[in-house]
PDB file of C-alpha atoms in Angstrom:
ATOM      1  CA  MET A 864     -96.303  27.634 -22.339  1.00 42.00           C
ATOM      2  CA  SER A 865     -97.669  26.446 -19.039  1.00 43.00           C
ATOM      3  CA  ILE A 866    -101.295  25.505 -18.947  1.00 45.00           C
ATOM      4  CA  SER A 867    -101.696  25.204 -15.259  1.00 45.00           C
ATOM      5  CA  ASN A 868    -104.154  28.068 -15.058  1.00 54.00           C
ATOM      6  CA  ILE A 869    -106.426  26.819 -17.802  1.00 53.00           C
ATOM      7  CA  THR A 870    -110.029  27.292 -17.141  1.00 74.00           C
ATOM      8  CA  VAL A 871    -111.736  26.247 -20.386  1.00 84.00           C
ATOM      9  CA  PHE A 872    -111.250  23.289 -22.561  1.00 86.00           C
ATOM     10  CA  MET A 873    -112.552  23.391 -26.150  1.00 86.00           C
ATOM     11  CA  PRO A 874    -115.294  26.030 -25.456  1.00 89.00           C
ATOM     12  CA  SER A 875    -118.561  25.670 -27.387  1.00 91.00           C
ATOM     13  CA  LEU A 876    -119.722  29.177 -26.592  1.00 93.00           C
ATOM     14  CA  LEU A 877    -118.001  32.547 -26.564  1.00 94.00           C
ATOM     15  CA  THR A 878    -119.141  35.899 -25.339  1.00 93.00           C
ATOM     16  CA  LEU A 879    -118.862  39.165 -27.199  1.00 94.00           C
ATOM     17  CA  ILE A 880    -119.024  42.078 -24.748  1.00 90.00           C
ATOM     18  CA  GLY A 881    -119.442  44.779 -27.450  1.00 87.00           C
ATOM     19  CA  ILE A 882    -117.535  48.038 -26.908  1.00 86.00           C
ATOM     20  CA  PRO A 883    -115.433  47.904 -23.733  1.00 83.00           C
ATOM     21  CA  GLY A 884    -116.221  50.792 -21.339  1.00 80.00           C
ATOM     22  CA  LEU A 885    -119.302  51.832 -23.192  1.00 81.00           C
ATOM     23  CA  GLU A 886    -121.694  49.128 -22.272  1.00 78.00           C
ATOM     24  CA  SER A 887    -124.127  51.542 -20.690  1.00 83.00           C
ATOM     25  CA  VAL A 888    -124.621  53.549 -23.956  1.00 88.00           C
ATOM     26  CA  GLN A 889    -124.325  50.742 -26.451  1.00 89.00           C
ATOM     27  CA  TYR A 890    -128.106  50.839 -27.063  1.00 90.00           C
ATOM     28  CA  TRP A 891    -127.748  54.379 -28.502  1.00 93.00           C
ATOM     29  CA  ILE A 892    -124.549  53.524 -30.398  1.00 91.00           C
ATOM     30  CA  GLY A 893    -126.489  50.851 -32.197  1.00 94.00           C
ATOM     31  CA  ILE A 894    -128.808  53.380 -33.876  1.00 95.00           C
ATOM     32  CA  PRO A 895    -126.177  54.966 -36.193  1.00 94.00           C
ATOM     33  CA  PHE A 896    -124.705  51.543 -37.001  1.00 94.00           C
ATOM     34  CA  CYS A 897    -128.163  50.279 -37.930  1.00 96.00           C
ATOM     35  CA  ALA A 898    -128.806  53.316 -40.040  1.00 96.00           C
ATOM     36  CA  MET A 899    -125.511  53.065 -41.886  1.00 96.00           C
ATOM     37  CA  TYR A 900    -126.084  49.295 -42.525  1.00 96.00           C
ATOM     38  CA  LEU A 901    -129.588  49.954 -43.909  1.00 97.00           C
ATOM     39  CA  PHE A 902    -128.322  52.744 -46.174  1.00 96.00           C
ATOM     40  CA  ALA A 903    -125.457  50.618 -47.407  1.00 95.00           C
ATOM     41  CA  LEU A 904    -127.729  47.605 -47.943  1.00 96.00           C
ATOM     42  CA  ILE A 905    -130.386  49.640 -49.874  1.00 97.00           C
ATOM     43  CA  GLY A 906    -127.799  51.644 -51.829  1.00 96.00           C
ATOM     44  CA  ASN A 907    -125.674  48.680 -52.895  1.00 97.00           C
ATOM     45  CA  SER A 908    -128.769  46.573 -53.734  1.00 96.00           C
ATOM     46  CA  LEU A 909    -130.071  49.383 -55.993  1.00 97.00           C
ATOM     47  CA  LEU A 910    -126.668  49.669 -57.568  1.00 95.00           C
ATOM     48  CA  LEU A 911    -126.635  45.960 -58.321  1.00 96.00           C
ATOM     49  CA  ILE A 912    -130.211  46.067 -59.738  1.00 96.00           C
ATOM     50  CA  ILE A 913    -129.319  48.998 -62.025  1.00 95.00           C
ATOM     51  CA  ILE A 914    -126.096  47.393 -63.316  1.00 94.00           C
ATOM     52  CA  ILE A 915    -127.726  43.992 -63.883  1.00 93.00           C
ATOM     53  CA  SER A 916    -130.781  45.379 -65.623  1.00 94.00           C
ATOM     54  CA  GLU A 917    -128.946  47.854 -67.888  1.00 91.00           C
ATOM     55  CA  ARG A 918    -126.977  46.111 -70.610  1.00 88.00           C
ATOM     56  CA  SER A 919    -124.948  49.302 -71.422  1.00 89.00           C
ATOM     57  CA  LEU A 920    -123.473  49.015 -67.944  1.00 90.00           C
ATOM     58  CA  HIS A 921    -122.092  45.505 -68.491  1.00 90.00           C
ATOM     59  CA  GLU A 922    -118.515  46.975 -68.738  1.00 91.00           C
ATOM     60  CA  PRO A 923    -115.457  46.212 -66.624  1.00 92.00           C
ATOM     61  CA  MET A 924    -115.643  49.364 -64.503  1.00 92.00           C
ATOM     62  CA  TYR A 925    -119.264  48.719 -63.550  1.00 94.00           C
ATOM     63  CA  ILE A 926    -118.653  44.942 -63.086  1.00 94.00           C
ATOM     64  CA  PHE A 927    -116.002  45.749 -60.642  1.00 95.00           C
ATOM     65  CA  LEU A 928    -118.326  48.265 -58.914  1.00 94.00           C
ATOM     66  CA  SER A 929    -121.015  45.615 -58.648  1.00 95.00           C
ATOM     67  CA  MET A 930    -118.504  43.199 -57.128  1.00 95.00           C
ATOM     68  CA  LEU A 931    -117.559  45.886 -54.620  1.00 95.00           C
ATOM     69  CA  GLY A 932    -121.263  46.349 -53.804  1.00 95.00           C
ATOM     70  CA  VAL A 933    -121.650  42.624 -53.084  1.00 96.00           C
ATOM     71  CA  THR A 934    -118.568  42.655 -50.855  1.00 96.00           C
ATOM     72  CA  ASP A 935    -119.944  45.617 -48.895  1.00 96.00           C
ATOM     73  CA  ILE A 936    -123.280  43.892 -48.410  1.00 96.00           C
ATOM     74  CA  VAL A 937    -121.676  40.595 -47.222  1.00 96.00           C
ATOM     75  CA  LEU A 938    -119.211  42.403 -44.814  1.00 95.00           C
ATOM     76  CA  GLY A 939    -122.006  44.544 -43.300  1.00 95.00           C
ATOM     77  CA  THR A 940    -124.257  41.539 -42.943  1.00 96.00           C
ATOM     78  CA  SER A 941    -121.518  39.474 -41.327  1.00 95.00           C
ATOM     79  CA  ILE A 942    -120.949  42.161 -38.608  1.00 95.00           C
ATOM     80  CA  VAL A 943    -123.986  44.449 -37.925  1.00 95.00           C
ATOM     81  CA  PRO A 944    -126.845  42.072 -37.156  1.00 95.00           C
ATOM     82  CA  LYS A 945    -124.838  40.352 -34.393  1.00 94.00           C
ATOM     83  CA  MET A 946    -123.570  43.660 -33.187  1.00 94.00           C
ATOM     84  CA  LEU A 947    -127.072  44.974 -32.824  1.00 94.00           C
ATOM     85  CA  GLY A 948    -128.091  41.731 -31.082  1.00 94.00           C
ATOM     86  CA  ILE A 949    -125.459  42.664 -28.456  1.00 93.00           C
ATOM     87  CA  PHE A 950    -126.338  46.271 -28.226  1.00 93.00           C
ATOM     88  CA  TRP A 951    -130.140  46.124 -28.283  1.00 93.00           C
ATOM     89  CA  PHE A 952    -131.178  42.588 -27.218  1.00 92.00           C
ATOM     90  CA  HIS A 953    -128.378  41.612 -24.881  1.00 89.00           C
ATOM     91  CA  VAL A 954    -127.483  38.398 -26.688  1.00 92.00           C
ATOM     92  CA  PRO A 955    -123.690  38.351 -26.445  1.00 93.00           C
ATOM     93  CA  GLU A 956    -123.215  34.592 -26.778  1.00 94.00           C
ATOM     94  CA  ILE A 957    -122.104  33.069 -30.004  1.00 95.00           C
ATOM     95  CA  TYR A 958    -121.171  29.476 -30.834  1.00 95.00           C
ATOM     96  CA  PHE A 959    -117.466  28.837 -31.318  1.00 95.00           C
ATOM     97  CA  ASP A 960    -117.921  27.507 -34.823  1.00 94.00           C
ATOM     98  CA  SER A 961    -120.276  30.406 -35.647  1.00 95.00           C
ATOM     99  CA  CYS A 962    -117.547  32.797 -34.387  1.00 95.00           C
ATOM    100  CA  LEU A 963    -114.999  31.173 -36.698  1.00 95.00           C
ATOM    101  CA  LEU A 964    -117.490  31.375 -39.563  1.00 96.00           C
ATOM    102  CA  GLN A 965    -117.986  35.111 -38.930  1.00 96.00           C
ATOM    103  CA  MET A 966    -114.220  35.573 -38.759  1.00 96.00           C
ATOM    104  CA  GLY A 967    -113.801  33.710 -42.032  1.00 95.00           C
ATOM    105  CA  PHE A 968    -116.435  35.827 -43.810  1.00 96.00           C
ATOM    106  CA  ILE A 969    -114.964  39.096 -42.429  1.00 95.00           C
ATOM    107  CA  HIS A 970    -111.352  38.472 -43.316  1.00 95.00           C
ATOM    108  CA  THR A 971    -112.145  36.748 -46.668  1.00 96.00           C
ATOM    109  CA  PHE A 972    -114.303  39.570 -47.937  1.00 96.00           C
ATOM    110  CA  GLU A 973    -111.859  42.188 -46.588  1.00 94.00           C
ATOM    111  CA  CYS A 974    -109.242  40.554 -48.824  1.00 95.00           C
ATOM    112  CA  ILE A 975    -111.703  40.400 -51.761  1.00 96.00           C
ATOM    113  CA  GLU A 976    -112.512  44.046 -51.280  1.00 95.00           C
ATOM    114  CA  SER A 977    -108.877  45.026 -51.321  1.00 95.00           C
ATOM    115  CA  GLY A 978    -108.348  42.920 -54.436  1.00 95.00           C
ATOM    116  CA  ILE A 979    -111.275  44.580 -56.237  1.00 96.00           C
ATOM    117  CA  LEU A 980    -109.948  48.028 -55.350  1.00 95.00           C
ATOM    118  CA  LEU A 981    -106.580  47.038 -56.893  1.00 95.00           C
ATOM    119  CA  ALA A 982    -108.407  45.734 -60.064  1.00 95.00           C
ATOM    120  CA  MET A 983    -110.288  49.051 -60.287  1.00 95.00           C
ATOM    121  CA  ALA A 984    -107.085  51.028 -60.009  1.00 94.00           C
ATOM    122  CA  LEU A 985    -105.646  48.942 -62.816  1.00 94.00           C
ATOM    123  CA  ASP A 986    -108.759  49.420 -64.862  1.00 94.00           C
ATOM    124  CA  HIS A 987    -108.548  53.166 -64.448  1.00 92.00           C
ATOM    125  CA  TYR A 988    -104.833  53.129 -65.340  1.00 92.00           C
ATOM    126  CA  VAL A 989    -105.408  51.288 -68.627  1.00 92.00           C
ATOM    127  CA  ALA A 990    -108.561  53.297 -69.554  1.00 91.00           C
ATOM    128  CA  ILE A 991    -106.678  56.625 -69.005  1.00 89.00           C
ATOM    129  CA  CYS A 992    -103.201  55.830 -70.189  1.00 88.00           C
ATOM    130  CA  TYR A 993    -103.982  53.322 -73.022  1.00 89.00           C
ATOM    131  CA  PRO A 994    -107.536  54.287 -74.092  1.00 88.00           C
ATOM    132  CA  LEU A 995    -107.171  52.907 -77.630  1.00 88.00           C
ATOM    133  CA  ARG A 996    -106.173  49.505 -76.263  1.00 90.00           C
ATOM    134  CA  TYR A 997    -108.560  49.418 -73.312  1.00 91.00           C
ATOM    135  CA  THR A 998    -111.347  47.224 -74.926  1.00 90.00           C
ATOM    136  CA  ALA A 999    -108.710  44.796 -76.283  1.00 91.00           C
ATOM    137  CA  ILE A1000    -106.971  44.512 -72.862  1.00 91.00           C
ATOM    138  CA  PHE A1001    -110.039  44.486 -70.480  1.00 90.00           C
ATOM    139  CA  THR A1002    -112.236  41.872 -71.964  1.00 91.00           C
ATOM    140  CA  HIS A1003    -115.021  40.153 -70.122  1.00 89.00           C
ATOM    141  CA  GLN A1004    -112.823  37.025 -69.933  1.00 93.00           C
ATOM    142  CA  LEU A1005    -110.097  38.942 -68.180  1.00 93.00           C
ATOM    143  CA  VAL A1006    -112.589  40.506 -65.764  1.00 94.00           C
ATOM    144  CA  THR A1007    -113.892  37.041 -64.931  1.00 94.00           C
ATOM    145  CA  GLN A1008    -110.299  35.761 -64.414  1.00 95.00           C
ATOM    146  CA  ILE A1009    -109.453  38.642 -62.211  1.00 95.00           C
ATOM    147  CA  GLY A1010    -112.594  38.072 -60.081  1.00 94.00           C
ATOM    148  CA  ALA A1011    -111.701  34.360 -59.801  1.00 96.00           C
ATOM    149  CA  VAL A1012    -108.105  35.100 -58.816  1.00 96.00           C
ATOM    150  CA  VAL A1013    -109.238  37.770 -56.219  1.00 96.00           C
ATOM    151  CA  MET A1014    -111.582  35.282 -54.533  1.00 95.00           C
ATOM    152  CA  LEU A1015    -109.159  32.434 -54.745  1.00 96.00           C
ATOM    153  CA  ARG A1016    -106.391  34.498 -53.155  1.00 95.00           C
ATOM    154  CA  ALA A1017    -108.684  35.464 -50.223  1.00 95.00           C
ATOM    155  CA  ALA A1018    -109.798  31.907 -49.601  1.00 94.00           C
ATOM    156  CA  ILE A1019    -106.182  30.525 -49.709  1.00 95.00           C
ATOM    157  CA  LEU A1020    -104.916  33.206 -47.332  1.00 94.00           C
ATOM    158  CA  VAL A1021    -107.678  33.122 -44.809  1.00 95.00           C
ATOM    159  CA  ALA A1022    -108.428  29.385 -44.617  1.00 94.00           C
ATOM    160  CA  PRO A1023    -105.136  28.499 -42.762  1.00 93.00           C
ATOM    161  CA  CYS A1024    -106.178  30.946 -39.954  1.00 92.00           C
ATOM    162  CA  LEU A1025    -109.462  29.098 -39.427  1.00 93.00           C
ATOM    163  CA  VAL A1026    -107.770  25.668 -39.605  1.00 92.00           C
ATOM    164  CA  LEU A1027    -105.081  26.550 -37.079  1.00 90.00           C
ATOM    165  CA  ILE A1028    -107.592  27.935 -34.567  1.00 92.00           C
ATOM    166  CA  LYS A1029    -110.088  25.079 -34.999  1.00 90.00           C
ATOM    167  CA  PHE A1030    -107.696  22.151 -34.833  1.00 90.00           C
ATOM    168  CA  GLN A1031    -104.545  23.387 -33.221  1.00 87.00           C
ATOM    169  CA  PHE A1032    -105.817  24.872 -29.911  1.00 89.00           C
ATOM    170  CA  GLN A1033    -107.747  23.188 -27.133  1.00 88.00           C
ATOM    171  CA  PHE A1034    -107.029  25.366 -24.071  1.00 89.00           C
ATOM    172  CA  TYR A1035    -108.458  28.892 -23.515  1.00 91.00           C
ATOM    173  CA  HIS A1036    -107.875  31.444 -20.724  1.00 89.00           C
ATOM    174  CA  THR A1037    -111.369  32.782 -21.147  1.00 90.00           C
ATOM    175  CA  THR A1038    -114.370  32.738 -23.401  1.00 92.00           C
ATOM    176  CA  ILE A1039    -114.980  36.486 -23.293  1.00 92.00           C
ATOM    177  CA  ILE A1040    -114.032  38.536 -26.406  1.00 93.00           C
ATOM    178  CA  SER A1041    -113.568  42.224 -25.771  1.00 88.00           C
ATOM    179  CA  HIS A1042    -115.076  43.099 -29.060  1.00 87.00           C
ATOM    180  CA  SER A1043    -118.312  43.397 -31.027  1.00 91.00           C
ATOM    181  CA  TYR A1044    -117.523  40.719 -33.572  1.00 93.00           C
ATOM    182  CA  CYS A1045    -115.042  37.881 -34.057  1.00 94.00           C
ATOM    183  CA  GLU A1046    -111.743  38.598 -35.766  1.00 92.00           C
ATOM    184  CA  HIS A1047    -108.515  36.693 -35.875  1.00 93.00           C
ATOM    185  CA  MET A1048    -106.340  38.406 -33.155  1.00 91.00           C
ATOM    186  CA  ALA A1049    -109.355  38.771 -30.797  1.00 91.00           C
ATOM    187  CA  ILE A1050    -109.786  34.942 -30.818  1.00 92.00           C
ATOM    188  CA  VAL A1051    -106.073  34.269 -30.722  1.00 92.00           C
ATOM    189  CA  LYS A1052    -105.774  36.375 -27.496  1.00 91.00           C
ATOM    190  CA  LEU A1053    -108.157  33.910 -25.752  1.00 92.00           C
ATOM    191  CA  VAL A1054    -105.804  30.951 -26.391  1.00 91.00           C
ATOM    192  CA  ALA A1055    -103.694  29.690 -23.473  1.00 87.00           C
ATOM    193  CA  GLU A1056    -101.138  27.948 -25.737  1.00 88.00           C
ATOM    194  CA  ASN A1057     -98.322  29.095 -28.033  1.00 88.00           C
ATOM    195  CA  VAL A1058     -99.861  31.313 -30.620  1.00 90.00           C
ATOM    196  CA  ARG A1059     -96.597  32.592 -32.245  1.00 91.00           C
ATOM    197  CA  VAL A1060     -97.417  30.862 -35.540  1.00 91.00           C
ATOM    198  CA  ASN A1061    -100.890  32.470 -35.718  1.00 91.00           C
ATOM    199  CA  LYS A1062     -99.522  36.000 -34.951  1.00 90.00           C
ATOM    200  CA  ILE A1063     -96.860  35.682 -37.557  1.00 92.00           C
ATOM    201  CA  TYR A1064     -99.222  34.298 -40.124  1.00 92.00           C
ATOM    202  CA  GLY A1065    -101.846  36.953 -39.264  1.00 90.00           C
ATOM    203  CA  LEU A1066     -99.205  39.697 -39.904  1.00 90.00           C
ATOM    204  CA  PHE A1067     -98.064  37.952 -43.116  1.00 91.00           C
ATOM    205  CA  VAL A1068    -101.687  38.023 -44.480  1.00 91.00           C
ATOM    206  CA  ALA A1069    -102.136  41.640 -43.475  1.00 88.00           C
ATOM    207  CA  PHE A1070     -98.915  42.775 -45.309  1.00 88.00           C
ATOM    208  CA  ALA A1071     -99.451  40.379 -48.161  1.00 86.00           C
ATOM    209  CA  VAL A1072    -102.908  41.825 -48.817  1.00 89.00           C
ATOM    210  CA  ALA A1073    -103.033  45.445 -47.586  1.00 84.00           C
ATOM    211  CA  GLY A1074     -99.321  46.143 -48.215  1.00 87.00           C
ATOM    212  CA  PHE A1075     -99.188  44.587 -51.681  1.00 89.00           C
ATOM    213  CA  ASP A1076    -102.490  46.046 -52.882  1.00 92.00           C
ATOM    214  CA  LEU A1077    -101.862  49.497 -51.385  1.00 92.00           C
ATOM    215  CA  ILE A1078     -98.469  49.728 -53.069  1.00 93.00           C
ATOM    216  CA  PHE A1079     -99.790  48.845 -56.459  1.00 92.00           C
ATOM    217  CA  ILE A1080    -102.937  51.020 -56.118  1.00 93.00           C
ATOM    218  CA  THR A1081    -100.684  53.944 -55.214  1.00 93.00           C
ATOM    219  CA  LEU A1082     -98.327  53.233 -58.085  1.00 93.00           C
ATOM    220  CA  SER A1083    -101.367  53.023 -60.531  1.00 92.00           C
ATOM    221  CA  TYR A1084    -102.660  56.470 -59.480  1.00 91.00           C
ATOM    222  CA  ILE A1085     -99.196  58.096 -59.456  1.00 92.00           C
ATOM    223  CA  GLN A1086     -98.833  56.877 -63.037  1.00 90.00           C
ATOM    224  CA  ILE A1087    -102.195  58.313 -63.920  1.00 88.00           C
ATOM    225  CA  PHE A1088    -101.279  61.566 -62.248  1.00 88.00           C
ATOM    226  CA  PHE A1089     -98.045  61.905 -64.182  1.00 85.00           C
ATOM    227  CA  PHE A1090     -99.729  61.005 -67.491  1.00 83.00           C
ATOM    228  CA  LEU A1091    -102.357  63.645 -67.010  1.00 82.00           C
ATOM    229  CA  MET A1092     -99.729  66.239 -66.051  1.00 82.00           C
ATOM    230  CA  LEU A1093     -97.739  65.430 -69.236  1.00 75.00           C
ATOM    231  CA  ILE A1094    -100.751  65.929 -71.532  1.00 68.00           C
ATOM    232  CA  PRO A1095    -100.618  69.729 -71.433  1.00 62.00           C
ATOM    233  CA  ILE A1096     -96.894  69.571 -72.245  1.00 55.00           C
ATOM    234  CA  HIS A1097     -97.515  67.373 -75.261  1.00 51.00           C
ATOM    235  CA  TYR A1098    -100.124  69.795 -76.495  1.00 48.00           C
ATOM    236  CA  ILE A1099     -97.691  72.829 -76.115  1.00 45.00           C
ATOM    237  CA  ILE A1100     -94.983  71.017 -77.979  1.00 48.00           C
ATOM    238  CA  SER A1101     -97.322  69.929 -80.809  1.00 50.00           C
ATOM    239  CA  PHE A1102     -98.581  73.530 -81.278  1.00 43.00           C
ATOM    240  CA  ARG A1103     -95.018  74.843 -81.537  1.00 46.00           C
TER     241      ARG A1103
END
């Protein structure tokens, strides 16, 4: 790719413009975002306090629920404060490394959230379809291992995106991101070099996480649905 029109070499600052076309009303748009963030923060914090303080809730289902609450808090905190800084205080600048850090947090915890939802679907499947074996299968050790695998998978998949952007690219068309936060494709679009590898890898991660998890979550709930539909048939046969 030709770099004759390059304007920026290794930028230290990037600019987030917020919501394109709605700059004049972003102040008001920030109000519902702030309200939703506060509700999510307070609600998830209360949920975590209740689960931690009540020993009877130290079960796999509630542990997964608490992990999901932590994920929601981290995701919201990674996005909303900077977004409100743009909307309310007109502070669109962000350091390049800070932008990569925000991108890393967002995509890592998106992967973690997807993995937790898959684990919860599996938990529901075992609890409903194999209730007598549930406690033997879903031990606290297994829950810990699932949590570790979910986090490790997210870190392994997202880390290459950060490394490729940080160390592979030097020339950028612009430093303006047409978005309210830093995410992979928004940053890649700024690059004035060959980004094919990044695009392919980004699609691979999206399909590997969302596609894989969605398929197995759907299969789990289909199995649960058929199991529940077959229960009345078993009762009818037994009564006959």
